[in-house]
Short mmCIF file of C-alpha atoms in Angstrom, two decimals:
data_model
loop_
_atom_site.label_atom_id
_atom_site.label_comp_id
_atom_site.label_asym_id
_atom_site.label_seq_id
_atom_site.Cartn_x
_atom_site.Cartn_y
_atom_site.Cartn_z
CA UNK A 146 176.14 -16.15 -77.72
CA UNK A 147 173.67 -16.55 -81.29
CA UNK A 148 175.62 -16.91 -83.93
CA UNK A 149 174.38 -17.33 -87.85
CA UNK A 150 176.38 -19.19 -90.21
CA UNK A 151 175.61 -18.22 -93.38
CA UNK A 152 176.53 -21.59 -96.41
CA UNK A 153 176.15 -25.24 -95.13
CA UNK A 154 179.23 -25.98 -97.75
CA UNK A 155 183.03 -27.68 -95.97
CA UNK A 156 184.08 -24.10 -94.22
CA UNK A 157 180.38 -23.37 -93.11
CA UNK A 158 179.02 -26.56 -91.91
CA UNK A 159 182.21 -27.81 -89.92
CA UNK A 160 182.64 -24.15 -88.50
CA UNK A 161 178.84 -23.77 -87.36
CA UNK A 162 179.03 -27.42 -85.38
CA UNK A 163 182.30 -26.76 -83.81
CA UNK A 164 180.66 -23.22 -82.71
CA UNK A 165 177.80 -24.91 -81.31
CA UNK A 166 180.32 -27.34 -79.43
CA UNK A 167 181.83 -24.63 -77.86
CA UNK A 168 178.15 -23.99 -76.41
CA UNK A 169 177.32 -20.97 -78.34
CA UNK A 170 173.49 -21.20 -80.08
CA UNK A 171 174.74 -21.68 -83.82
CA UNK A 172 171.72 -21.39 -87.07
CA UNK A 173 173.25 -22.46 -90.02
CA UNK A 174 171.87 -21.03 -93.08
CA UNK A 175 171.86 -22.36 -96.47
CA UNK A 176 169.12 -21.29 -100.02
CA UNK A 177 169.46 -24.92 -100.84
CA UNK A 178 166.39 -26.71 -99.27
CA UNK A 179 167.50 -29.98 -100.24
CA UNK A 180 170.89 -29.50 -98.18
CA UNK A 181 168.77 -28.25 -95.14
CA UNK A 182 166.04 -31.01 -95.06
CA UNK A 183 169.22 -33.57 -95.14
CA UNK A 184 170.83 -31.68 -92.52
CA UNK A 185 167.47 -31.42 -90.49
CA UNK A 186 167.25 -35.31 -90.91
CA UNK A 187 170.90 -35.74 -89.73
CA UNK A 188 172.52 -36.49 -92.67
CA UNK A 189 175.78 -35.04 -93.60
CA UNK A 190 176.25 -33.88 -97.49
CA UNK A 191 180.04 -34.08 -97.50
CA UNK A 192 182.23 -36.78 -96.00
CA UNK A 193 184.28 -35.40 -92.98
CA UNK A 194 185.39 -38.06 -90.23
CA UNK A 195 183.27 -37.39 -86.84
CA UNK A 196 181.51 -34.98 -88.31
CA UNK A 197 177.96 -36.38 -87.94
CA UNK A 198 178.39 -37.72 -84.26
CA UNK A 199 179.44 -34.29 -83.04
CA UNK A 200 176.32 -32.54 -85.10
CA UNK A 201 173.60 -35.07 -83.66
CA UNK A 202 175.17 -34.21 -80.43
CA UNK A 203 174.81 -30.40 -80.72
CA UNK A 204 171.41 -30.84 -82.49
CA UNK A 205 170.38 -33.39 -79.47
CA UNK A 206 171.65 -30.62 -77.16
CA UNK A 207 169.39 -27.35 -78.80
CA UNK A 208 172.30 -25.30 -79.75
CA UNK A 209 172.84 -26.35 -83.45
CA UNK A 210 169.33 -25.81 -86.10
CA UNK A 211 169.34 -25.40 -90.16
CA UNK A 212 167.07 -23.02 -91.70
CA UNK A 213 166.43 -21.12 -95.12
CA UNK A 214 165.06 -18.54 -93.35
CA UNK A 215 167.96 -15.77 -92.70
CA UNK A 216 165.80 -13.29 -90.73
CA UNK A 217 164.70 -16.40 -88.37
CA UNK A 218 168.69 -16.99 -87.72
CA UNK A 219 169.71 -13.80 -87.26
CA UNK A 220 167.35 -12.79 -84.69
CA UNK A 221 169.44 -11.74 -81.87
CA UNK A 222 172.04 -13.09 -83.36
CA UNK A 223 175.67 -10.81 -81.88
CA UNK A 224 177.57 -12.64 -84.69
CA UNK A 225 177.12 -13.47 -88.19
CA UNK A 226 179.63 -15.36 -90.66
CA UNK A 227 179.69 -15.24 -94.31
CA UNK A 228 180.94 -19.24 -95.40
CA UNK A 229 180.14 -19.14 -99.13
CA UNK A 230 181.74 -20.55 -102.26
CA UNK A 231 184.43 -17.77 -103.40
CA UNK A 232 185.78 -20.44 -106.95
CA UNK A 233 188.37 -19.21 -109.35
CA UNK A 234 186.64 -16.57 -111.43
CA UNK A 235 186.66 -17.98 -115.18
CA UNK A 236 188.68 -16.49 -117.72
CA UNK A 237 191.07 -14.41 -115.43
CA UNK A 238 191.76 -16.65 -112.12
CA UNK A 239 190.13 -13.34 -109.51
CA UNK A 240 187.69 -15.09 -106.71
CA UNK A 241 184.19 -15.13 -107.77
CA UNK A 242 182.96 -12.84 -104.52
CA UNK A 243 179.37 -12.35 -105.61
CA UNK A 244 178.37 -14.89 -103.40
CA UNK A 245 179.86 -13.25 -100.53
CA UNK A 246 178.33 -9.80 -102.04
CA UNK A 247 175.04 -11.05 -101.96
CA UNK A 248 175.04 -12.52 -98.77
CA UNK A 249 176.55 -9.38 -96.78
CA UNK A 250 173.29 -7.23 -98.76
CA UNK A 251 170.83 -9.99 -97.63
CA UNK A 252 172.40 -9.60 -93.88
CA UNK A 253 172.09 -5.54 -94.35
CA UNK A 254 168.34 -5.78 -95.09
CA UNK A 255 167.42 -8.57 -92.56
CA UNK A 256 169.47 -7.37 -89.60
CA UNK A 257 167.76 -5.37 -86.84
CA UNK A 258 170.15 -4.51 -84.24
CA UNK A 259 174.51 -4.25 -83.73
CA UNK A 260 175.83 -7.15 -85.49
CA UNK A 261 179.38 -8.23 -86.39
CA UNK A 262 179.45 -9.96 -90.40
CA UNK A 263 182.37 -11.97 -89.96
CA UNK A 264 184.06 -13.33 -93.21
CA UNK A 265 184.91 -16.68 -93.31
CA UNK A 266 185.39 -17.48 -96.89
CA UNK A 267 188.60 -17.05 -98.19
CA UNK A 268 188.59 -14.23 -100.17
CA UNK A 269 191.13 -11.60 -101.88
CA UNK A 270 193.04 -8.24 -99.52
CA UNK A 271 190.27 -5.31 -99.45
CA UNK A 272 187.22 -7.61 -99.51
CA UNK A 273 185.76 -7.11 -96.17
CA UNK A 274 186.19 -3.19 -96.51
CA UNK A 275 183.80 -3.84 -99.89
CA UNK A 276 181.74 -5.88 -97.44
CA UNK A 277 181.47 -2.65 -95.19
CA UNK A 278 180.84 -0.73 -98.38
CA UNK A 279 177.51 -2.87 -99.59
CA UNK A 280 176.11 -3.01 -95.82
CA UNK A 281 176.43 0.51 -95.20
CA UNK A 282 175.20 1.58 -99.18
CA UNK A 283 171.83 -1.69 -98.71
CA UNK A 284 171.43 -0.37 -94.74
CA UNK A 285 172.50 3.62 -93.92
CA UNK A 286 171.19 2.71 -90.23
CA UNK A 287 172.61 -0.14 -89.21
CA UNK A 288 174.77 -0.55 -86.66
CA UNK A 289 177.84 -3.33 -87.49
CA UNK A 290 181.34 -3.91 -88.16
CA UNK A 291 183.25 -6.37 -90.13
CA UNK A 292 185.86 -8.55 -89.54
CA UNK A 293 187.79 -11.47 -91.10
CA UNK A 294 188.51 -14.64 -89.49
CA UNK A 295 190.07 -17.10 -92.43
CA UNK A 296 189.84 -20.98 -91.69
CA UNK A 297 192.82 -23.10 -91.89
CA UNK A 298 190.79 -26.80 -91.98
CA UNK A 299 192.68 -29.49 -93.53
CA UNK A 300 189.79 -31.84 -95.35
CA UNK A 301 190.15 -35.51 -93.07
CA UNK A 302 191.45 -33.64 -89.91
CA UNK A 303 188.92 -30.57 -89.82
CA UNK A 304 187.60 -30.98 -86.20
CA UNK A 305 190.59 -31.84 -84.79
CA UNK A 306 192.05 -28.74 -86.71
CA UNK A 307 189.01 -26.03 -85.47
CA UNK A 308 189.40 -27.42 -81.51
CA UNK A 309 193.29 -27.93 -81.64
CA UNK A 310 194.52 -24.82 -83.82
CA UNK A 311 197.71 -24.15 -84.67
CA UNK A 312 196.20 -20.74 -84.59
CA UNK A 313 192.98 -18.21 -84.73
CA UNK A 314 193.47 -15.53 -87.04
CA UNK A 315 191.20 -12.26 -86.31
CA UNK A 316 191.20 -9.35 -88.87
CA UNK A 317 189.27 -6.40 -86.49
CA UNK A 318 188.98 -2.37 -87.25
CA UNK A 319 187.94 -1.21 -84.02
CA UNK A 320 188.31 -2.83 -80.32
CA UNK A 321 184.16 -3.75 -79.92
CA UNK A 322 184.74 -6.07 -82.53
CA UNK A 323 187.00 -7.58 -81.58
CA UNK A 324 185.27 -8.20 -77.93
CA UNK A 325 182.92 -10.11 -80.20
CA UNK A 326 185.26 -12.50 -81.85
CA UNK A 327 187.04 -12.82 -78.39
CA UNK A 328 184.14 -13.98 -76.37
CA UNK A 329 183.14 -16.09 -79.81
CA UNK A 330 186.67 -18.12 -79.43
CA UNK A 331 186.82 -17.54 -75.47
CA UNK A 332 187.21 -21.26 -74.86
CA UNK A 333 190.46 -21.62 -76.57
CA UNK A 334 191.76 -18.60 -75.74
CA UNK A 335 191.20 -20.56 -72.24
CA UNK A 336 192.69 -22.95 -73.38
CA UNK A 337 196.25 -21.23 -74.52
CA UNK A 338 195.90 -21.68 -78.03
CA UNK A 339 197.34 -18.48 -80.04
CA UNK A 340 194.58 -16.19 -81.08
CA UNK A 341 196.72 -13.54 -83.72
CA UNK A 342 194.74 -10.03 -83.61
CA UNK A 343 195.06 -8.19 -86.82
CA UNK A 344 193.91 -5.42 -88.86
CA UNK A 345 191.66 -6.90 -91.85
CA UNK A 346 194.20 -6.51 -94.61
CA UNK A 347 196.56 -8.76 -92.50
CA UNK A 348 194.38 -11.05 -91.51
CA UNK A 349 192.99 -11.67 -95.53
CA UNK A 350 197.06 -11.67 -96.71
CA UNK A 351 197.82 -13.92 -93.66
CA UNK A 352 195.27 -16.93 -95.36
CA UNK A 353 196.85 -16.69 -99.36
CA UNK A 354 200.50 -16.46 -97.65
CA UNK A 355 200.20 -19.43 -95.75
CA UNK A 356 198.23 -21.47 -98.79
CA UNK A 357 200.68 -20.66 -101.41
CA UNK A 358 203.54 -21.40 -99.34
CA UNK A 359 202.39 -24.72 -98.18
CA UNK A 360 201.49 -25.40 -102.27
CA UNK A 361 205.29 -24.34 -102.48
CA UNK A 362 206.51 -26.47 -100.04
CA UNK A 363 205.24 -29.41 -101.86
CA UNK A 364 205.93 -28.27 -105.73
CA UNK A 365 209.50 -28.13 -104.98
CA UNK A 366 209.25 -31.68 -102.92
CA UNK A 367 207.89 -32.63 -106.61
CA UNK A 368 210.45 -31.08 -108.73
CA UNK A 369 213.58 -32.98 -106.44
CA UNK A 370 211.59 -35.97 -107.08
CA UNK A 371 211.95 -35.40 -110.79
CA UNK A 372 216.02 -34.75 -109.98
CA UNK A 373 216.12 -37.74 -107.59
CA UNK A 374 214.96 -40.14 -110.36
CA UNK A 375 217.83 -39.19 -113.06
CA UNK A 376 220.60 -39.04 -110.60
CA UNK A 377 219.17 -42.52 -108.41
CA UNK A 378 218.79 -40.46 -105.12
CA UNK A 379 215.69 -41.35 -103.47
CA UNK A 380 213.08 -38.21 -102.40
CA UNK A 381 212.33 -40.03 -99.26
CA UNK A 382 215.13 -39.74 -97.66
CA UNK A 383 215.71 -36.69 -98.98
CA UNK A 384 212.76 -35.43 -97.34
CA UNK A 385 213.65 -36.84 -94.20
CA UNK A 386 216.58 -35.35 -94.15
CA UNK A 387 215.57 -31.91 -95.45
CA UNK A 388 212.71 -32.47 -92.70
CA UNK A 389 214.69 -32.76 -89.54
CA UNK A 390 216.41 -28.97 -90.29
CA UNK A 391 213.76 -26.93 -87.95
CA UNK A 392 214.03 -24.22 -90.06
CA UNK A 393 211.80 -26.10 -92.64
CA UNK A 394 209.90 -28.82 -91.08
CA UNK A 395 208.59 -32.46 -92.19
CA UNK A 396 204.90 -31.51 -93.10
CA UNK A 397 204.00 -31.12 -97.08
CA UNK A 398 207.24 -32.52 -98.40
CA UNK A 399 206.00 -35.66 -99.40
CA UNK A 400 206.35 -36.24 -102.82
CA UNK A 401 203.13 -37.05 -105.27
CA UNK A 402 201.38 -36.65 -108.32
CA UNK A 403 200.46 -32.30 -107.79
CA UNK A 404 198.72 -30.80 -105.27
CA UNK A 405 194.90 -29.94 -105.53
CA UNK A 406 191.57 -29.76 -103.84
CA UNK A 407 189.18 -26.90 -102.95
CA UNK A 408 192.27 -24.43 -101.45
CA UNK A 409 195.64 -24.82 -102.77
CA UNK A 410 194.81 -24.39 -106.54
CA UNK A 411 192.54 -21.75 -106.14
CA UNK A 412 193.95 -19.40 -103.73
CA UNK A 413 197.59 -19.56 -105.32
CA UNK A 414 195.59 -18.34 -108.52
CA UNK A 415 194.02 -15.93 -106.36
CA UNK A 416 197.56 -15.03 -105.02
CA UNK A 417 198.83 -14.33 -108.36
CA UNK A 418 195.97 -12.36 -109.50
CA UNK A 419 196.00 -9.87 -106.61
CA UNK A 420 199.77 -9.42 -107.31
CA UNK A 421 199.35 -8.50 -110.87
CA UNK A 422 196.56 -6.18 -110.23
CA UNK A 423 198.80 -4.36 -107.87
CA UNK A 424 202.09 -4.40 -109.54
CA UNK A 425 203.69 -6.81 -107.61
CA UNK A 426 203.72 -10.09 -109.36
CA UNK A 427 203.92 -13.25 -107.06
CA UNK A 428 206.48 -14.94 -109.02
CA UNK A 429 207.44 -17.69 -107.21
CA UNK A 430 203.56 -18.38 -106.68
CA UNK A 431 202.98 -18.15 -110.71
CA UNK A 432 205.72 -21.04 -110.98
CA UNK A 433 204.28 -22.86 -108.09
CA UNK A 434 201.08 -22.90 -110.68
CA UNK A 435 202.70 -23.91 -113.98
CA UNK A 436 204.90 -26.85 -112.20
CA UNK A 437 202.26 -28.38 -110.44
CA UNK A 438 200.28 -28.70 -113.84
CA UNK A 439 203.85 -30.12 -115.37
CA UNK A 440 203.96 -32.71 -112.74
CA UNK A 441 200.36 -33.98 -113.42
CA UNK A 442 201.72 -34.54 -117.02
CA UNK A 443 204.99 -36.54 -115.97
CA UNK A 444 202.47 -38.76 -114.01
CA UNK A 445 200.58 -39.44 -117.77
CA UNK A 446 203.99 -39.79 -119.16
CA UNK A 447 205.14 -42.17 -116.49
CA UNK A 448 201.74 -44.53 -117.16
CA UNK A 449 202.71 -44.13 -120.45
CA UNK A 450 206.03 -45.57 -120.18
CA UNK A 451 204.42 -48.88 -117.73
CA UNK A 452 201.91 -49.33 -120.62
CA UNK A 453 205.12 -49.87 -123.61
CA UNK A 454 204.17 -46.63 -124.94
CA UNK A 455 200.84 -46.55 -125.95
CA UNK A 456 197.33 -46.39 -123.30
CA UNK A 457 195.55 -48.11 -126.71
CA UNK A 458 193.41 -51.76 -125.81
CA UNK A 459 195.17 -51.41 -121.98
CA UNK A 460 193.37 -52.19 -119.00
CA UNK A 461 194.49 -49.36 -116.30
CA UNK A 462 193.20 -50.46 -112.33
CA UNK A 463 193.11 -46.76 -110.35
CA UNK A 464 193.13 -46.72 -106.55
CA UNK A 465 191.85 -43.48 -105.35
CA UNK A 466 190.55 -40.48 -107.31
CA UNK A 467 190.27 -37.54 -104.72
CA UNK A 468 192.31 -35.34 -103.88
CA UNK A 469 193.10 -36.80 -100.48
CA UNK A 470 192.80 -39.55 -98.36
CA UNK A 471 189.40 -38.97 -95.27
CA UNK A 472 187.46 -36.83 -97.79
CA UNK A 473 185.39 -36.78 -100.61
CA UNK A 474 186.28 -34.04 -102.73
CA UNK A 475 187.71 -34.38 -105.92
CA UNK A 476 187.94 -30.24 -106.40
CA UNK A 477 191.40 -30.23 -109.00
CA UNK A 478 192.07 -33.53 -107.82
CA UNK A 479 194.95 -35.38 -109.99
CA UNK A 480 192.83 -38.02 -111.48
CA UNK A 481 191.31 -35.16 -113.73
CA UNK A 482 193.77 -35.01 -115.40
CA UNK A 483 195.55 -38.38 -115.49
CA UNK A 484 192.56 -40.69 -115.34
CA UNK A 485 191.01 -38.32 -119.12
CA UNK A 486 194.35 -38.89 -120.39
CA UNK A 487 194.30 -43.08 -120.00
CA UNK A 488 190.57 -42.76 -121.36
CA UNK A 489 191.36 -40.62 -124.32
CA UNK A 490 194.62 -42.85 -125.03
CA UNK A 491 192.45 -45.94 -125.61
CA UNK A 492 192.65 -47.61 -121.84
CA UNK A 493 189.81 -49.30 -120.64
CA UNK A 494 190.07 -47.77 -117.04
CA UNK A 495 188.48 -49.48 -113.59
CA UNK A 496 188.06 -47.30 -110.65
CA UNK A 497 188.19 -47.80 -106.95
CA UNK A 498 187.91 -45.13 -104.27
CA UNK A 499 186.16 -45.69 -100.57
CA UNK A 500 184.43 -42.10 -100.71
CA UNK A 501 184.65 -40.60 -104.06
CA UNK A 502 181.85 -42.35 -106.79
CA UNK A 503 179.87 -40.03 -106.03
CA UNK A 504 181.58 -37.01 -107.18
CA UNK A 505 183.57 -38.99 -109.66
CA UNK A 506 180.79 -40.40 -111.51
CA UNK A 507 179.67 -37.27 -112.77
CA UNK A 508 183.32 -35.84 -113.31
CA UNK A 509 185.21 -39.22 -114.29
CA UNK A 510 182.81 -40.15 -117.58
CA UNK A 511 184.16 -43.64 -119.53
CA UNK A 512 185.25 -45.29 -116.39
CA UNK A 513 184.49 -48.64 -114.63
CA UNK A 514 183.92 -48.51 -110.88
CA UNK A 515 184.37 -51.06 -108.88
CA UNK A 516 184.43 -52.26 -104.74
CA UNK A 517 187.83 -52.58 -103.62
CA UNK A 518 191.54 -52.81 -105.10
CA UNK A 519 191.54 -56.82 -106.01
CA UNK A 520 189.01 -56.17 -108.15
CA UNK A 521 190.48 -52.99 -109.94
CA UNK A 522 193.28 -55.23 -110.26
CA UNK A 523 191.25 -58.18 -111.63
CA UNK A 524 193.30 -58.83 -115.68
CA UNK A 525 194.41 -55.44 -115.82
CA UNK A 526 197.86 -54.52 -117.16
CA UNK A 527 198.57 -51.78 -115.16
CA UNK A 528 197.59 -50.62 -111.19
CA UNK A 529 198.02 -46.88 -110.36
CA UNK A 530 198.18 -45.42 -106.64
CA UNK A 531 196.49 -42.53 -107.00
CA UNK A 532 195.21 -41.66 -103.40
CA UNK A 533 196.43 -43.04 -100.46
CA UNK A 534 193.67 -44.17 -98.64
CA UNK A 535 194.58 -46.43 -95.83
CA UNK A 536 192.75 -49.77 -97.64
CA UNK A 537 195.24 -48.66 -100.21
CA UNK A 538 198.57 -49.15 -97.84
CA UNK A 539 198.22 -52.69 -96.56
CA UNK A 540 197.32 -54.35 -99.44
CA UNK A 541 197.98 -58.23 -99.93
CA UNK A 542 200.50 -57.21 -102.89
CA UNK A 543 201.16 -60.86 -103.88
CA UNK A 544 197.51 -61.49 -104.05
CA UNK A 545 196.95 -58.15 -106.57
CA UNK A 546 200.15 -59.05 -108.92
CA UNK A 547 198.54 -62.71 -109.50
CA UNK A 548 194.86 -61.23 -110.46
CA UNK A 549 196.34 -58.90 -113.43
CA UNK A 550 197.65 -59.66 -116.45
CA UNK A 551 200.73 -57.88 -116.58
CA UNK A 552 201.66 -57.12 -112.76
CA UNK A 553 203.09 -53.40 -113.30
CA UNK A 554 202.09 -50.95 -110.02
CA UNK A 555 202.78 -47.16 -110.99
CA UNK A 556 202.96 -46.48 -106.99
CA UNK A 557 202.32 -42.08 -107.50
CA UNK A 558 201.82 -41.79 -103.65
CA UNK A 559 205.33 -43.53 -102.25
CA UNK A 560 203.19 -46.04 -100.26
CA UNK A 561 205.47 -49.23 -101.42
CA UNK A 562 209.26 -50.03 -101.99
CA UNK A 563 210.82 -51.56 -104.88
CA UNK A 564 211.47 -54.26 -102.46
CA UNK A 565 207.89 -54.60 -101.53
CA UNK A 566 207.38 -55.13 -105.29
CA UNK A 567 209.65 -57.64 -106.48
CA UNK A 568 209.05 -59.93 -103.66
CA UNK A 569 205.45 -59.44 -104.45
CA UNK A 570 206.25 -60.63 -108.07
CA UNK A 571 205.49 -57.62 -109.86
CA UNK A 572 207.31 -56.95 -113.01
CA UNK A 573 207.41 -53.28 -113.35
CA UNK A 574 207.38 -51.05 -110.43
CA UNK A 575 207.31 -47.28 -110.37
CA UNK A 576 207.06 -44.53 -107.47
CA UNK A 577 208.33 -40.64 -107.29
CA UNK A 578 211.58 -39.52 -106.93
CA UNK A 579 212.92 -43.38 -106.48
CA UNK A 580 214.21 -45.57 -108.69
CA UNK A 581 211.96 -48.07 -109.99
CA UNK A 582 212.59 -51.34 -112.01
CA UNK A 583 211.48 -53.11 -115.09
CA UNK A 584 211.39 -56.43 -116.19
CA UNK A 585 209.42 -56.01 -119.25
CA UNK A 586 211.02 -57.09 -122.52
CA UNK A 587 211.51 -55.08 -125.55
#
């Protein structure tokens, strides 16, 4: 089968090479032609593990090409996903869905024969009918059908994710498209992984459900934290323990500084705007949103408290600034907002992360980057865990508490014990949800 894949962004790019792995013909589209002269030279533009080893392969192999030419990619193409940007509207928190507008009008004037526009950005309940709506109003005569396939890629684990799904979701009106998206995901369906066949109003719902649950599942992790550390439990075991109840399950109750990246933040927004604009407000989601931003501020407040009160003439190491260990995107990442507030306190701040400088250069202005953790650590009076990148969870702890001047480790990502710590010869140690120590006088 010829499939187009229309945006060469996370969703699109990842999607169109695990297509073409499956062994269907896969042209991925994108108007940038910058993007597709990298891709054509086999460079990757975002940072996804295994990502470029499985595209040379499928390149190598003639069933994977980048183009800017749509009508070139959807020549007898049977299949055609939409993969564009859909960010939080500004100003009232709706998807932006004009990219997704514009591309299913560009696919109504270039397409030629019976096509299925399949919608893989994530976008709000009722957008693929509008899709049907702009085709049909751009194209009286074409023949086509819609249908909504949401991704659920975790950023770090997104192949393994698209081969080994937890499940396919496929939004369908009508049984001939849904042949289509069959035969498209035949080889796991061979495979016994759960393909869920829906209408398209499910299938869209199914995508913000799951998102803003999942955000859920780790703002209240969070909020016990906050408990745990006033009454001296500690959140770790009292995830453990919430964990092994089947009911609930040990994934995305590990407590941190907030959730964010490109998903999360933006679809429970999404979420809540879609309830109000139908009468049904998503409560619970709306103070899923206003914790998670409270938590972000604790996180300044606990710095604060490490620094004796004031950021002013302190030298703050960070380790990690996006959003996530194995990826590069810093898309409502914690460090915006805690690593502005150490800069605009006075703290002269030094930066390490093993994949985001690039973003966070532009994003992260008044900061100091550096190669690894020693030398974030290097005289500084304070070391923050931001992300918790693997380099970040064997480090030589005696080693870092001797290179800064005051050894304090604000420890936001649980990687370390108080007992780690003090044999390490820190003198202030703080975590989440745990109770920390302090050995700093006055």
């Amino acid at each position: 089968m010829k499939i187009a894949m229309i945006g060469t962004g996370y969703v699109g790019l990842v999607s169109g090479v695990c297509f073409s792995d499956f062994g269907h013909e896969v042209v991925c589209v994108d108007k940038d032609p910058s993007k597709i002269e990298m891709l054509e030279r086999g460079e990757v533009p975002i940072y996804e593990p295994g990502l470029d080893a499985l595209m040379a392969k499928n390149v190598e192999a003639g069933r994977l090409s980048f183009t800017l030419d749509l009508e070139k990619a959807m020549d007898g193409a049977q299949a055609v996903f939409i993969a564009v940007g859909t960010p939080t509207r500004r100003g009232d928190g709706h998807a932006d869905l004009s990219y997704v507008m514009a591309a299913a009008e560009e696919i109504a004037r270039t397409a030629k024969d019976y096509v299925v526009i399949v919608t893989k950005s994530t976008v709000p309940v009722g957008t693929n009918r509008q899709v049907k709506q702009v085709v049909r109003k751009a194209n009286p005569d074409l023949d086509f059908d819609v249908a909504s396939n949401p991704e659920f890629l975790r950023e770090g684990a997104a192949i393994e994710d698209f081969m080994k799904p937890d499940r396919v979701v496929i939004g369908v009106h009508n049984e001939r498209a849904g042949e289509v998206m069959n035969d498209i995901y035949r080889p796991l369906y061979l495979r016994d992984f759960p393909i869920v066949t829906t209408d398209l109003e499910s299938a869209e719902m199914i995508k913000y459900a799951a998102n803003a649950f999942l955000a859920t599942k780790i703002t209240f992790i969070n909020e016990i934290a906050a408990l745990c550390e006033r009454v001296g439990a500690d959140v770790k075991q009292v995830s453990k323990g919430m964990g092994m109840d089947g009911r609930i399950g040990n994934k995305f109750l590990h407590a941190g500084p907030g959730y964010g990246g490109s998903c999360f933040p933006k679809d429970t927004k999404a979420l809540a705007r879609i309830g109000q604009d139908n009468a049904v407000p998503m409560q619970i989601t709306e103070t899923v949103i206003q914790v998670n931003e409270e938590i972000k501020r604790r996180m300044v407040d606990k710095l604060l408290d490490l620094c004796g009160g004031s950021f002013n003439g302190k030298t703050v190491g960070v380790l990690g600034v996006t959003f996530k260990p194995n990826t590069d995107d810093m898309r409502d990442a914690p460090s915006l907002a805690i690593i502005p507030a150490l800069v605009g306190g006075g703290a002269k701040v030094r930066v390490t992360d093993p994949q985001g400088r690039h973003e966070g250069e532009a994003l992260l202005p008044g900061v100091s980057w550096v190669e690894d953790a020693y030398k974030a650590a290097q005289n500084a009076d304070v070391l923050v865990i931001l992300t918790e990148w693997n380099e970040f969870r064997a480090l030589d702890l005696k080693k870092v508490a001797r290179k800064m001047a005051t050894p304090r480790l604000a420890d936001l990502r649980n990687i370390y014990s108080v007992r780690d710590a003090k044999r390490a010869g820190f003198e202030a140690y703080e975590s989440i949800g745990r109770t920390g120590f302090s050995r700093i006088e006055g």
